[in-house]
PDB file of C-alpha atoms in Angstrom:
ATOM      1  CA  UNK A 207     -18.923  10.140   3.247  1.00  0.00           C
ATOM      2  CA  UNK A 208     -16.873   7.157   2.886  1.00  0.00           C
ATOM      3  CA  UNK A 209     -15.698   5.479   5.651  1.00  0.00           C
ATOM      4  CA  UNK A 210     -12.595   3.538   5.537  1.00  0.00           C
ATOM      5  CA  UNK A 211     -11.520   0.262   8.544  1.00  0.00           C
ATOM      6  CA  UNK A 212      -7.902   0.942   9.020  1.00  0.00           C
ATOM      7  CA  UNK A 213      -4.913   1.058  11.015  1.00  0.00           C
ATOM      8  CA  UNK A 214      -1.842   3.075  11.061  1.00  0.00           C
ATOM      9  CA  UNK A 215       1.001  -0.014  10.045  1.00  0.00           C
ATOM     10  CA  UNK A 216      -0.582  -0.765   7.202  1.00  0.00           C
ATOM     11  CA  UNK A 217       0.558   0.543   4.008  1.00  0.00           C
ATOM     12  CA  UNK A 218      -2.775  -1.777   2.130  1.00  0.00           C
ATOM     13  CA  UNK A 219      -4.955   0.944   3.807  1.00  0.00           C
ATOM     14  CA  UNK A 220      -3.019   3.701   3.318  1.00  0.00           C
ATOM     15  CA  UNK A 221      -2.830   3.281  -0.156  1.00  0.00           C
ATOM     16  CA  UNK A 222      -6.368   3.938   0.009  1.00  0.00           C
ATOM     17  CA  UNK A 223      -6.284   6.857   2.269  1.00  0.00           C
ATOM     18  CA  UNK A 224      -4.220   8.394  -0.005  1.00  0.00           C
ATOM     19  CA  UNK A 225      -6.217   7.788  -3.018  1.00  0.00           C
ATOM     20  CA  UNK A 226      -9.055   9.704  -1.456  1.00  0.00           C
ATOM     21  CA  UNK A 227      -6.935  12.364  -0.537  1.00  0.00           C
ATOM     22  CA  UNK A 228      -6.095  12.639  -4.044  1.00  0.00           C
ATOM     23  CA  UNK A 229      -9.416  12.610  -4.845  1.00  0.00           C
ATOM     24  CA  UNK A 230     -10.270  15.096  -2.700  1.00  0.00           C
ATOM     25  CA  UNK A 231     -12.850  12.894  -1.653  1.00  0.00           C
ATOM     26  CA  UNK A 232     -14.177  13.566   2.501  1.00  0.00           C
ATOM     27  CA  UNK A 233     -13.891   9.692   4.337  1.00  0.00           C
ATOM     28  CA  UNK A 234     -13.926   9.023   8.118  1.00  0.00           C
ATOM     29  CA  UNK A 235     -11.217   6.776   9.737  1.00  0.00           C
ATOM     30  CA  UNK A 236     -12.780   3.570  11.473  1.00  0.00           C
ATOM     31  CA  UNK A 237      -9.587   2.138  13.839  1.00  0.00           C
ATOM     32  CA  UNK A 238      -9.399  -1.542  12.943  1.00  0.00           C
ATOM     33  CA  UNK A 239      -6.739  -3.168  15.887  1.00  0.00           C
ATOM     34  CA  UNK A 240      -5.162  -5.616  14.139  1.00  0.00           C
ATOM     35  CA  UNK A 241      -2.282  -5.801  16.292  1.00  0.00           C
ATOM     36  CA  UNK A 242      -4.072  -6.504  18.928  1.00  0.00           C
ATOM     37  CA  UNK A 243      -6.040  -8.990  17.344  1.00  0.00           C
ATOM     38  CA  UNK A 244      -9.270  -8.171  16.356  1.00  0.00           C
ATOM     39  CA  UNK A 245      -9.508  -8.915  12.709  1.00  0.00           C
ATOM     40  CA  UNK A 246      -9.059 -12.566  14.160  1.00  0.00           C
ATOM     41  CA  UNK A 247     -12.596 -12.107  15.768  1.00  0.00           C
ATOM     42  CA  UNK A 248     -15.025 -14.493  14.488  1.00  0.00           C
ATOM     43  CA  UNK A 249     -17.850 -11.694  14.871  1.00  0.00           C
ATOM     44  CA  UNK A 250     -15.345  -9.164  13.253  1.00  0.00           C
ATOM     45  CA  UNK A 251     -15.258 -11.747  10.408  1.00  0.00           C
ATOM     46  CA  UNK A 252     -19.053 -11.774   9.998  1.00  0.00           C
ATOM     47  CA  UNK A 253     -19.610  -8.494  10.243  1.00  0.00           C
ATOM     48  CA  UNK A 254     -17.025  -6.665   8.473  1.00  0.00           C
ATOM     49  CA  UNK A 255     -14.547  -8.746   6.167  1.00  0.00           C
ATOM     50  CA  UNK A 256     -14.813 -12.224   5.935  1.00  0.00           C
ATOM     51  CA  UNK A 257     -11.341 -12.592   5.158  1.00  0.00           C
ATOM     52  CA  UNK A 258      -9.704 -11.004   8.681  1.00  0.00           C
ATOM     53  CA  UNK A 259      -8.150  -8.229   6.581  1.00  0.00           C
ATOM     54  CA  UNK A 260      -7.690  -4.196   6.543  1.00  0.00           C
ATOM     55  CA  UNK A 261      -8.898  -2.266   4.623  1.00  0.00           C
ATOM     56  CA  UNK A 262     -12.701  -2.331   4.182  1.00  0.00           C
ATOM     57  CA  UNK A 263     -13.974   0.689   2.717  1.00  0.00           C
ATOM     58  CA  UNK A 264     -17.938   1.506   3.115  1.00  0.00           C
ATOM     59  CA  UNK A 265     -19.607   3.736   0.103  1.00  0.00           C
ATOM     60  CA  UNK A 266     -23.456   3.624   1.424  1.00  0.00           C
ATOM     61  CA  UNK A 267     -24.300   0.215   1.800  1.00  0.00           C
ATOM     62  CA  UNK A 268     -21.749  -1.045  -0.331  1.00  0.00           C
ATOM     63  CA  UNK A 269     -18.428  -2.460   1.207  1.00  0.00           C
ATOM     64  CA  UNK A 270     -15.111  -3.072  -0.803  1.00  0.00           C
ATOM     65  CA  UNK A 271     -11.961  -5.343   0.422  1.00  0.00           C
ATOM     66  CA  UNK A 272      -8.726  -5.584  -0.833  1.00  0.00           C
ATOM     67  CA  UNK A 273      -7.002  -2.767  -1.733  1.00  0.00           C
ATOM     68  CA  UNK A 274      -6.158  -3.261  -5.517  1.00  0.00           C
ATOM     69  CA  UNK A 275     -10.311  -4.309  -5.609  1.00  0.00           C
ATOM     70  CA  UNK A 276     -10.994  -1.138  -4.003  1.00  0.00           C
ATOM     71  CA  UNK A 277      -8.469   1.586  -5.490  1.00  0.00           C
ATOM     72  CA  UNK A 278     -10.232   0.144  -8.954  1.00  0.00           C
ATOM     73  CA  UNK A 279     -13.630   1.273  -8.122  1.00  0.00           C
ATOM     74  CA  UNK A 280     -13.009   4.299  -6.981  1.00  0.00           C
ATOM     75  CA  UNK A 281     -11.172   5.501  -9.998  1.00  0.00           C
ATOM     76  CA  UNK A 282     -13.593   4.171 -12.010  1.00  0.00           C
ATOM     77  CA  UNK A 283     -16.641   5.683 -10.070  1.00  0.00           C
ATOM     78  CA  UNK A 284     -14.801   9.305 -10.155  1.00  0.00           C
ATOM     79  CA  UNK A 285     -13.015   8.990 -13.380  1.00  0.00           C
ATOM     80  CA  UNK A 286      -9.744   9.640 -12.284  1.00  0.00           C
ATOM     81  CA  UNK A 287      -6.438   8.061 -11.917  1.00  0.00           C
ATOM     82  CA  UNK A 288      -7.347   4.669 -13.739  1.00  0.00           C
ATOM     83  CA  UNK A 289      -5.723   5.130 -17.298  1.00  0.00           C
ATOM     84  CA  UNK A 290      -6.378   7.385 -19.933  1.00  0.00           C
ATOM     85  CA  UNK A 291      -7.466   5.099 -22.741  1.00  0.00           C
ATOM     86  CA  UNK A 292      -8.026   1.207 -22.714  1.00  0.00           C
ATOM     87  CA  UNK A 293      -4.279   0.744 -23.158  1.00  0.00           C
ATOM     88  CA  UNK A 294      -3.320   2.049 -19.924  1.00  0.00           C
ATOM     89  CA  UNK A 295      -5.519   1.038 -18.100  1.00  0.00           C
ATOM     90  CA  UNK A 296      -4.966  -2.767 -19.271  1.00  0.00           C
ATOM     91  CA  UNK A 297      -1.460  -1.482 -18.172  1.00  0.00           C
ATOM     92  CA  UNK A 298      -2.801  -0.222 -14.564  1.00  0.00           C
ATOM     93  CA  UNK A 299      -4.284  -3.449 -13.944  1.00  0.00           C
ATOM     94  CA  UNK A 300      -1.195  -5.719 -14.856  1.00  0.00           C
ATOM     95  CA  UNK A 301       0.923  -3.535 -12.299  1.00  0.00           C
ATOM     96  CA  UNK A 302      -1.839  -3.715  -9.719  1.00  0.00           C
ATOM     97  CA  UNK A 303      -1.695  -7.575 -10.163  1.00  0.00           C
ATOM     98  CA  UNK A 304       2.256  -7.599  -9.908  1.00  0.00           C
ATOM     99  CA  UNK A 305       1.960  -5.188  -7.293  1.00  0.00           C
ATOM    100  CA  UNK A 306      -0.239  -7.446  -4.973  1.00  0.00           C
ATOM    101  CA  UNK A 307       1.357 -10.556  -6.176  1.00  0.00           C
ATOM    102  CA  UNK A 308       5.282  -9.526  -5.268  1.00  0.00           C
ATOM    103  CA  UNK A 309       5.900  -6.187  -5.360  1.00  0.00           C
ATOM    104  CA  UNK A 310       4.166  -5.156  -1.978  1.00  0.00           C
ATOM    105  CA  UNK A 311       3.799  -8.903  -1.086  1.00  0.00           C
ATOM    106  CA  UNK A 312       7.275  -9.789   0.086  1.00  0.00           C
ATOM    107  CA  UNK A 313       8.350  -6.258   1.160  1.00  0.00           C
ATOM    108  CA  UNK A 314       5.239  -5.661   3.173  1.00  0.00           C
ATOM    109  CA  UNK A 315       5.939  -9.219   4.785  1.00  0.00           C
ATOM    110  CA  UNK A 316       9.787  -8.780   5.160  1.00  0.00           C
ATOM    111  CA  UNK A 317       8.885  -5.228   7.156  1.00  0.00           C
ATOM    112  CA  UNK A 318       6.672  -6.407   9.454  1.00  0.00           C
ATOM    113  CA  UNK A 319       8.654  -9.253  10.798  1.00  0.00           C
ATOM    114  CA  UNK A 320      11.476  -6.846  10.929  1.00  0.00           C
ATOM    115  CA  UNK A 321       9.139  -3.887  12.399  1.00  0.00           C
ATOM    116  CA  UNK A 322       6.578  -5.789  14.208  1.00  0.00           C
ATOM    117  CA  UNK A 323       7.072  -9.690  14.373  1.00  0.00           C
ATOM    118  CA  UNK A 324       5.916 -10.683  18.249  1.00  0.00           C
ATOM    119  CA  UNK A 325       9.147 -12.540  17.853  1.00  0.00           C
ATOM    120  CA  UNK A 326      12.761 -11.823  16.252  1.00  0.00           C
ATOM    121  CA  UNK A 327      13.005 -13.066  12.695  1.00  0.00           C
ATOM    122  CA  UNK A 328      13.880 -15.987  11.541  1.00  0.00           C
ATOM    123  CA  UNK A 329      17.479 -14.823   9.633  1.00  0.00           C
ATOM    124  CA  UNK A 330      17.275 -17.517   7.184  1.00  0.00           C
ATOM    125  CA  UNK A 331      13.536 -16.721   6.409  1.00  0.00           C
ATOM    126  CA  UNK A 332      14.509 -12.917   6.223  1.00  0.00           C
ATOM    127  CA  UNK A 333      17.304 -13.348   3.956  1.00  0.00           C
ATOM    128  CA  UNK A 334      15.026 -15.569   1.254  1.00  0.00           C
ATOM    129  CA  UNK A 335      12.406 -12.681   1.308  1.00  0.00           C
ATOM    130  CA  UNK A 336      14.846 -10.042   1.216  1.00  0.00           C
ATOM    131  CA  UNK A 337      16.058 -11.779  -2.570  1.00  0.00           C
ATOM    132  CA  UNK A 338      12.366 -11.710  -3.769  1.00  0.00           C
ATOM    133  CA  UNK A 339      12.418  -7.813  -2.322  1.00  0.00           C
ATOM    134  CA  UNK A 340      15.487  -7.534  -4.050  1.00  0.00           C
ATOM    135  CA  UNK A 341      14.408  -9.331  -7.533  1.00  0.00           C
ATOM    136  CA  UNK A 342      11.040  -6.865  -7.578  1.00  0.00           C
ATOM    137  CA  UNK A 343      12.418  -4.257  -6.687  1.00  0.00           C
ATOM    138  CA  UNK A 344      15.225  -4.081  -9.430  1.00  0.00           C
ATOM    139  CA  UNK A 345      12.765  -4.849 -12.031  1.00  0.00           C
ATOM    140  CA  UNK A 346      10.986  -0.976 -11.313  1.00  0.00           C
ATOM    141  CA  UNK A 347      13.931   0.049 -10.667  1.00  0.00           C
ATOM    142  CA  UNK A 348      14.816  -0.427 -14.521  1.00  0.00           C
ATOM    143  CA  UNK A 349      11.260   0.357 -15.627  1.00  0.00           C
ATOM    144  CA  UNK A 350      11.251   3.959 -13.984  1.00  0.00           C
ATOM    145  CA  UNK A 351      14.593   4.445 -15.619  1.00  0.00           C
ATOM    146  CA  UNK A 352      12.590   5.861 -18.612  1.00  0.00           C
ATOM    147  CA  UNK A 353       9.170   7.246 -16.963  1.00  0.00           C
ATOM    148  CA  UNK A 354       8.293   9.309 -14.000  1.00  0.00           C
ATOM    149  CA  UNK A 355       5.663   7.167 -13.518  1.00  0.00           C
ATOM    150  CA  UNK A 356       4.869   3.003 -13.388  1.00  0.00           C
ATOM    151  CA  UNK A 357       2.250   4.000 -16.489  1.00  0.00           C
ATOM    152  CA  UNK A 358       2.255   6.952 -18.521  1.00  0.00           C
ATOM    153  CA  UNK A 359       3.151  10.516 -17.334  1.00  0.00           C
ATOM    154  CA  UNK A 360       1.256  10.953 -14.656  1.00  0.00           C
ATOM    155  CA  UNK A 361      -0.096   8.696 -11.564  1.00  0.00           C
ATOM    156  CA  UNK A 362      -2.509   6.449 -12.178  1.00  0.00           C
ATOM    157  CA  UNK A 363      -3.855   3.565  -8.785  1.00  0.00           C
ATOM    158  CA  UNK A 364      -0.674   1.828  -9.779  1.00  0.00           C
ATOM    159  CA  UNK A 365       1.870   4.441  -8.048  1.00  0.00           C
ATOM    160  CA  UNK A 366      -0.986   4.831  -5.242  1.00  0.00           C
ATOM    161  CA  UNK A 367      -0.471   1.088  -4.989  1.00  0.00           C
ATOM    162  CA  UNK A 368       2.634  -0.104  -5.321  1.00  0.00           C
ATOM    163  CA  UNK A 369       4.128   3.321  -3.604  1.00  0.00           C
ATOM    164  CA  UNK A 370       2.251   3.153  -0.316  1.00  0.00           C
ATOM    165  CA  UNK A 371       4.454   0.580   1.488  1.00  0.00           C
ATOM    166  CA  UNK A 372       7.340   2.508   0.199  1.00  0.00           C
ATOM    167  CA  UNK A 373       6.385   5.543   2.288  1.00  0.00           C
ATOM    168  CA  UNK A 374       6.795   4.457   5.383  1.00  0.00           C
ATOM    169  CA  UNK A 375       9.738   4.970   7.605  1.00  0.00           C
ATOM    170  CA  UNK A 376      12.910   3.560   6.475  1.00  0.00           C
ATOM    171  CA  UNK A 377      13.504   2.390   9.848  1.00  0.00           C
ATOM    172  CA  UNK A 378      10.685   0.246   9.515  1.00  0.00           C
ATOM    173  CA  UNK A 379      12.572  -1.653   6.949  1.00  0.00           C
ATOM    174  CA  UNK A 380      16.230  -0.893   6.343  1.00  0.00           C
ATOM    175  CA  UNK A 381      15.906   0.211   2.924  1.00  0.00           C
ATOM    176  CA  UNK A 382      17.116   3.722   1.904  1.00  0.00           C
ATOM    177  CA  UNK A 383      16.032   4.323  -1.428  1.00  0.00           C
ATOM    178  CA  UNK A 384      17.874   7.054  -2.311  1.00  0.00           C
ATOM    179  CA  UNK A 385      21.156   5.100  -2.311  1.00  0.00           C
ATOM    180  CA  UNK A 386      20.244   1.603  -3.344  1.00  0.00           C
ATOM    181  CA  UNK A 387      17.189   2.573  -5.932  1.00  0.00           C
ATOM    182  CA  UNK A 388      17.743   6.286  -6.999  1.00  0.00           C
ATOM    183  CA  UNK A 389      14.679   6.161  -9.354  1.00  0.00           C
ATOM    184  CA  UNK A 390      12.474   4.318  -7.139  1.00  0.00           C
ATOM    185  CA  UNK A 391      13.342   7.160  -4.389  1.00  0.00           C
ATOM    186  CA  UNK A 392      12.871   9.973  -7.236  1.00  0.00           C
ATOM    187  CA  UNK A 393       9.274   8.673  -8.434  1.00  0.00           C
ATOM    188  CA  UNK A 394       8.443   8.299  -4.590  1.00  0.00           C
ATOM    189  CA  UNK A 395       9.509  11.899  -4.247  1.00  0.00           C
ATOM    190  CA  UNK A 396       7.144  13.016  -6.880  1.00  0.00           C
ATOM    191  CA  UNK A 397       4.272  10.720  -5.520  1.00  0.00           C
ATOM    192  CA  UNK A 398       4.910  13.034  -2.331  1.00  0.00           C
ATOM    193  CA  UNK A 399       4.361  16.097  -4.668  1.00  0.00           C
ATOM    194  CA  UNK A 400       1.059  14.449  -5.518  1.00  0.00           C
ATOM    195  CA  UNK A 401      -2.219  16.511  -4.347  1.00  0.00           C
ATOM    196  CA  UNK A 402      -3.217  15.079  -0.841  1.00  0.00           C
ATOM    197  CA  UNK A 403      -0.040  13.294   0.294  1.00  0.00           C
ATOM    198  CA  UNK A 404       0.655  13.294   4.000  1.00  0.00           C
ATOM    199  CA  UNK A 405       2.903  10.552   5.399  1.00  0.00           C
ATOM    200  CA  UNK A 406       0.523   7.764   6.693  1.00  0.00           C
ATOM    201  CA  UNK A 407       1.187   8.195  10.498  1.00  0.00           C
ATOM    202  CA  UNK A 408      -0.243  11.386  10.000  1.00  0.00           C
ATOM    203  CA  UNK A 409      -3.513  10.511   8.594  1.00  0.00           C
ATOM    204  CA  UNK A 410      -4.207   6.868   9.431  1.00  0.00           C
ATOM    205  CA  UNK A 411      -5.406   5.855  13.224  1.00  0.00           C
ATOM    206  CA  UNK A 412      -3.728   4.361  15.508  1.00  0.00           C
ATOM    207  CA  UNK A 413      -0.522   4.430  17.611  1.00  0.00           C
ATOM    208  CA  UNK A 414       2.592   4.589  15.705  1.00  0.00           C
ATOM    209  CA  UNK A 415       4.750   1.683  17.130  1.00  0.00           C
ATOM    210  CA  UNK A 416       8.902   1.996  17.026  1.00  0.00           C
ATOM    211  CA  UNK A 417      10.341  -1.243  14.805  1.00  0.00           C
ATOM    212  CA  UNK A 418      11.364  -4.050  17.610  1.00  0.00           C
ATOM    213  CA  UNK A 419      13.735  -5.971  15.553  1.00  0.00           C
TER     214      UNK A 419
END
């Protein structure tokens, strides 16, 4: 059984939660409390993830960071969801880069200042990430004018990836898909029609917090 360090808020492990879902793949839920802290511990550091991050996913006595690093190898290791031929998954991977590079990069940042920031936000700082939020997301916005998907016709780790963040209460961020990106809110509808969705609150540990800002 895989087991998978996570925590509720964060949309990098439930990307991965999700993909096993999919996968239809059995994992156990190890509560990681970042919130509180503890992926700051020097001794969580050592033992776990060098790099103070969630998730870590254990197969055996192997252990995986970073999400993109991990949704790879495990659709590579079941054969599933990676790309159907050699040009889509070249395509899978240069989504999975833009993905971790801006897509889910300044949204995830600009929602948990918003959401969870021990302090208000900075407006000026806000307003700067909210253009790059803006800039990525019209840019899928016009490439899933044509496809239900980010590559091909059906989901590949790309959707699992750059969807996940998405998911999450709008609350949480302010956006409302549906009326300022109608076909990023239809291809996140059918990513909810995908086998083994459940909204993350539901299936990641930890207690959901209400956004403070």
């Amino acid at each position: 059984m895989y087991r998978l360090h996570c925590f509720s808020q964060s949309g990098n492990s439930f990307k991965v939660a999700f993909f096993l879902r999919a996968l239809h793949q059995p994992w156990e839920a190890v509560f990681v409390d970042y919130l509180h802290g503890l992926t700051r511990d020097a001794s969580w550091r050592d033992q776990v993830n060098e790099m103070g991050e969630a998730p870590v996913l254990e197969d055996g006595a192997r252990r995986l960071t970073q999400s993109g690093a991990i949704l790879s190898y495990l659709a590579r290791k079941h054969g599933a969801f990676g790309g159907r031929d050699e040009d889509e998954q070249q395509e899978v991977l240069r989504w999975l880069l833009y993905d971790n590079h801006k897509f889910t990069s300044y949204f995830a940042t600009y929602r948990f200042m918003k959401a969870f920031g021990a302090t208000a936000p900075d407006p000026a700082i806000m307003a700067w990430l909210k253009t790059r939020v803006d800039t990525a997301f019209a840019i899928v916005e016009k490439h899933l004018a044509t496809r239900p998907f980010i590559v091909g016709d059906a989901p590949t780790i790309a959707d699992f990836s750059m969807s996940a963040y998405l998911l999450y209460p709008p609350e949480e961020s302010g956006y409302e898909f549906a009326q300022s990106h109608p076909n990023i809110a239809a291809w996140l509808d059918r990513m909810r029609g995908v086998d083994g969705w459940a909204p993350p609150y539901e299936i990641l540990p930890g207690e959901r917090i209400l956004p403070k800002w």
